[in-house]
């Protein structure tokens, strides 16, 4: 279980981005964090992953204080972070990347199993370089496969729908549903997308650096959709400015 107690963070230019966040991320749940652009949700994700450290407050993982740990130490503690734009590695194959994630050698059968779970034809990808020849949807799914290989306690995905086409987006939803059905830990997704919000076990809304609401998808999503209708937002994005893959 992840617990955040009174997390405050101020940007270098002096703007207070997080203004006392109190949250508990439950075990074996898919939690989607959403909210208006600039509200602090991506900053909060980076704070959990260890890319940023709070000015004040505490972050606890299974009761252990991890506030002062950096991203490498948090990765060792069981937290993974999938970037909005995954990093590409010229000269590194997909198998190499999966073995790095797993922390040791993988049989080709095991590695192919991870790729198949994210909807990729394993034989076509296992020896490909993780470079610019891969599409946005392909690189996103390969990154998901590395998360599976790591078996982390907490997996964080920052706007995974960004920069991918409709076909890849539809497949991404299927992958998250599959992951949700076999969670052994917790998963946090930062997203504006209605279809991602609709599969959440819990939705947390961050606005102006604070938690403005939280609850089940059945409780929170209708409220967000009503707000979208009132604001004349894009069809599949709950907030203005969100990516609209459909």
GROMACS .gro file of N, CA, C and O in nm, residues 83-86 88 118 134-144 158-176 191 193 195-196 243-246:
model
  176
   83UNK      N    1   0.718   0.638  -1.877
   83UNK     CA    2   0.713   0.776  -1.922
   83UNK      C    3   0.607   0.796  -2.031
   83UNK      O    4   0.572   0.704  -2.105
   84UNK      N    5   0.558   0.921  -2.041
   84UNK     CA    6   0.462   0.957  -2.145
   84UNK      C    7   0.521   0.930  -2.283
   84UNK      O    8   0.452   0.883  -2.373
   85UNK      N    9   0.649   0.960  -2.300
   85UNK     CA   10   0.722   0.928  -2.424
   85UNK      C   11   0.835   0.833  -2.388
   85UNK      O   12   0.939   0.877  -2.340
   86UNK      N   13   0.816   0.702  -2.408
   86UNK     CA   14   0.919   0.605  -2.368
   86UNK      C   15   1.053   0.631  -2.435
   86UNK      O   16   1.059   0.678  -2.549
   88UNK      N   17   1.398   0.547  -2.623
   88UNK     CA   18   1.443   0.450  -2.722
   88UNK      C   19   1.593   0.428  -2.705
   88UNK      O   20   1.665   0.521  -2.669
  118UNK      N   21   0.113  -0.836  -2.423
  118UNK     CA   22   0.083  -0.697  -2.459
  118UNK      C   23   0.045  -0.686  -2.607
  118UNK      O   24   0.042  -0.577  -2.665
  134UNK      N   25   1.045   0.168  -3.443
  134UNK     CA   26   0.923   0.127  -3.373
  134UNK      C   27   0.824   0.243  -3.368
  134UNK      O   28   0.862   0.357  -3.344
  135UNK      N   29   0.697   0.212  -3.390
  135UNK     CA   30   0.593   0.315  -3.381
  135UNK      C   31   0.566   0.351  -3.235
  135UNK      O   32   0.610   0.281  -3.143
  136UNK      N   33   0.488   0.458  -3.215
  136UNK     CA   34   0.452   0.498  -3.079
  136UNK      C   35   0.377   0.389  -3.005
  136UNK      O   36   0.401   0.364  -2.887
  137UNK      N   37   0.283   0.321  -3.076
  137UNK     CA   38   0.207   0.214  -3.013
  137UNK      C   39   0.294   0.095  -2.978
  137UNK      O   40   0.277   0.032  -2.873
  138UNK      N   41   0.390   0.061  -3.069
  138UNK     CA   42   0.479  -0.051  -3.042
  138UNK      C   43   0.567  -0.026  -2.921
  138UNK      O   44   0.582  -0.112  -2.833
  139UNK      N   45   0.627   0.093  -2.914
  139UNK     CA   46   0.717   0.123  -2.803
  139UNK      C   47   0.641   0.128  -2.670
  139UNK      O   48   0.692   0.087  -2.565
  140UNK      N   49   0.515   0.175  -2.673
  140UNK     CA   50   0.435   0.177  -2.551
  140UNK      C   51   0.410   0.035  -2.501
  140UNK      O   52   0.418   0.005  -2.381
  141UNK      N   53   0.379  -0.056  -2.593
  141UNK     CA   54   0.350  -0.193  -2.551
  141UNK      C   55   0.476  -0.267  -2.507
  141UNK      O   56   0.471  -0.350  -2.415
  142UNK      N   57   0.589  -0.235  -2.569
  142UNK     CA   58   0.715  -0.294  -2.523
  142UNK      C   59   0.746  -0.246  -2.381
  142UNK      O   60   0.791  -0.324  -2.296
  143UNK      N   61   0.719  -0.119  -2.354
  143UNK     CA   62   0.741  -0.068  -2.219
  143UNK      C   63   0.648  -0.140  -2.120
  143UNK      O   64   0.689  -0.173  -2.008
  144UNK      N   65   0.523  -0.167  -2.160
  144UNK     CA   66   0.433  -0.243  -2.074
  144UNK      C   67   0.488  -0.382  -2.047
  144UNK      O   68   0.477  -0.434  -1.936
  158UNK      N   69   0.231   0.741  -1.709
  158UNK     CA   70   0.200   0.882  -1.730
  158UNK      C   71   0.141   0.902  -1.870
  158UNK      O   72   0.211   0.895  -1.970
  159UNK      N   73   0.009   0.924  -1.877
  159UNK     CA   74  -0.064   0.947  -2.002
  159UNK      C   75  -0.020   0.849  -2.112
  159UNK      O   76   0.035   0.889  -2.215
  160UNK      N   77  -0.043   0.719  -2.092
  160UNK     CA   78   0.003   0.619  -2.189
  160UNK      C   79  -0.061   0.632  -2.325
  160UNK      O   80  -0.009   0.579  -2.423
  161UNK      N   81  -0.173   0.705  -2.335
  161UNK     CA   82  -0.241   0.722  -2.463
  161UNK      C   83  -0.178   0.829  -2.552
  161UNK      O   84  -0.211   0.841  -2.670
  162UNK      N   85  -0.086   0.907  -2.497
  162UNK     CA   86  -0.029   1.020  -2.571
  162UNK      C   87   0.052   0.972  -2.690
  162UNK      O   88   0.138   0.885  -2.679
  163UNK      N   89   0.025   1.030  -2.807
  163UNK     CA   90   0.107   1.008  -2.925
  163UNK      C   91   0.087   0.876  -2.996
  163UNK      O   92   0.170   0.838  -3.078
  164UNK      N   93  -0.022   0.804  -2.969
  164UNK     CA   94  -0.045   0.678  -3.039
  164UNK      C   95  -0.176   0.685  -3.117
  164UNK      O   96  -0.265   0.764  -3.088
  165UNK      N   97  -0.186   0.600  -3.220
  165UNK     CA   98  -0.303   0.603  -3.307
  165UNK      C   99  -0.419   0.527  -3.245
  165UNK      O  100  -0.407   0.464  -3.140
  166UNK      N  101  -0.535   0.531  -3.313
  166UNK     CA  102  -0.657   0.472  -3.259
  166UNK      C  103  -0.643   0.322  -3.238
  166UNK      O  104  -0.682   0.269  -3.135
  167UNK      N  105  -0.583   0.252  -3.337
  167UNK     CA  106  -0.569   0.106  -3.325
  167UNK      C  107  -0.484   0.071  -3.205
  167UNK      O  108  -0.518  -0.018  -3.126
  168UNK      N  109  -0.373   0.142  -3.189
  168UNK     CA  110  -0.284   0.116  -3.075
  168UNK      C  111  -0.353   0.150  -2.944
  168UNK      O  112  -0.335   0.081  -2.843
  169UNK      N  113  -0.432   0.257  -2.944
  169UNK     CA  114  -0.503   0.297  -2.823
  169UNK      C  115  -0.603   0.189  -2.781
  169UNK      O  116  -0.611   0.153  -2.663
  170UNK      N  117  -0.678   0.134  -2.878
  170UNK     CA  118  -0.774   0.028  -2.846
  170UNK      C  119  -0.703  -0.094  -2.789
  170UNK      O  120  -0.751  -0.157  -2.693
  171UNK      N  121  -0.586  -0.129  -2.844
  171UNK     CA  122  -0.510  -0.241  -2.793
  171UNK      C  123  -0.453  -0.211  -2.655
  171UNK      O  124  -0.443  -0.301  -2.570
  172UNK      N  125  -0.417  -0.085  -2.631
  172UNK     CA  126  -0.366  -0.045  -2.500
  172UNK      C  127  -0.472  -0.066  -2.392
  172UNK      O  128  -0.441  -0.115  -2.282
  173UNK      N  129  -0.596  -0.034  -2.422
  173UNK     CA  130  -0.705  -0.056  -2.328
  173UNK      C  131  -0.716  -0.204  -2.293
  173UNK      O  132  -0.733  -0.242  -2.176
  174UNK      N  133  -0.706  -0.289  -2.396
  174UNK     CA  134  -0.714  -0.434  -2.372
  174UNK      C  135  -0.600  -0.481  -2.283
  174UNK      O  136  -0.619  -0.568  -2.196
  175UNK      N  137  -0.481  -0.426  -2.304
  175UNK     CA  138  -0.366  -0.464  -2.222
  175UNK      C  139  -0.388  -0.425  -2.076
  175UNK      O  140  -0.364  -0.504  -1.985
  176UNK      N  141  -0.438  -0.304  -2.053
  176UNK     CA  142  -0.464  -0.260  -1.916
  176UNK      C  143  -0.572  -0.345  -1.849
  176UNK      O  144  -0.563  -0.375  -1.731
  191UNK      N  145  -0.430   1.000  -1.666
  191UNK     CA  146  -0.500   1.004  -1.795
  191UNK      C  147  -0.620   1.098  -1.791
  191UNK      O  148  -0.683   1.118  -1.687
  193UNK      N  149  -0.843   1.027  -2.054
  193UNK     CA  150  -0.927   0.955  -2.146
  193UNK      C  151  -1.043   0.883  -2.079
  193UNK      O  152  -1.024   0.808  -1.983
  195UNK      N  153  -1.222   0.629  -2.174
  195UNK     CA  154  -1.219   0.483  -2.176
  195UNK      C  155  -1.122   0.427  -2.073
  195UNK      O  156  -1.144   0.319  -2.019
  196UNK      N  157  -1.015   0.498  -2.046
  196UNK     CA  158  -0.924   0.454  -1.939
  196UNK      C  159  -0.988   0.479  -1.803
  196UNK      O  160  -0.983   0.394  -1.714
  243UNK      N  161  -0.530   1.474  -2.460
  243UNK     CA  162  -0.513   1.411  -2.589
  243UNK      C  163  -0.643   1.343  -2.630
  243UNK      O  164  -0.712   1.285  -2.549
  244UNK      N  165  -0.677   1.347  -2.757
  244UNK     CA  166  -0.801   1.289  -2.807
  244UNK      C  167  -0.768   1.193  -2.918
  244UNK      O  168  -0.752   1.230  -3.032
  245UNK      N  169  -0.752   1.064  -2.884
  245UNK     CA  170  -0.711   0.965  -2.981
  245UNK      C  171  -0.824   0.914  -3.068
  245UNK      O  172  -0.804   0.831  -3.153
  246UNK      N  173  -0.945   0.956  -3.042
  246UNK     CA  174  -1.056   0.910  -3.122
  246UNK      C  175  -1.122   1.026  -3.194
  246UNK      O  176  -1.220   1.008  -3.260
   0.00000   0.00000   0.00000
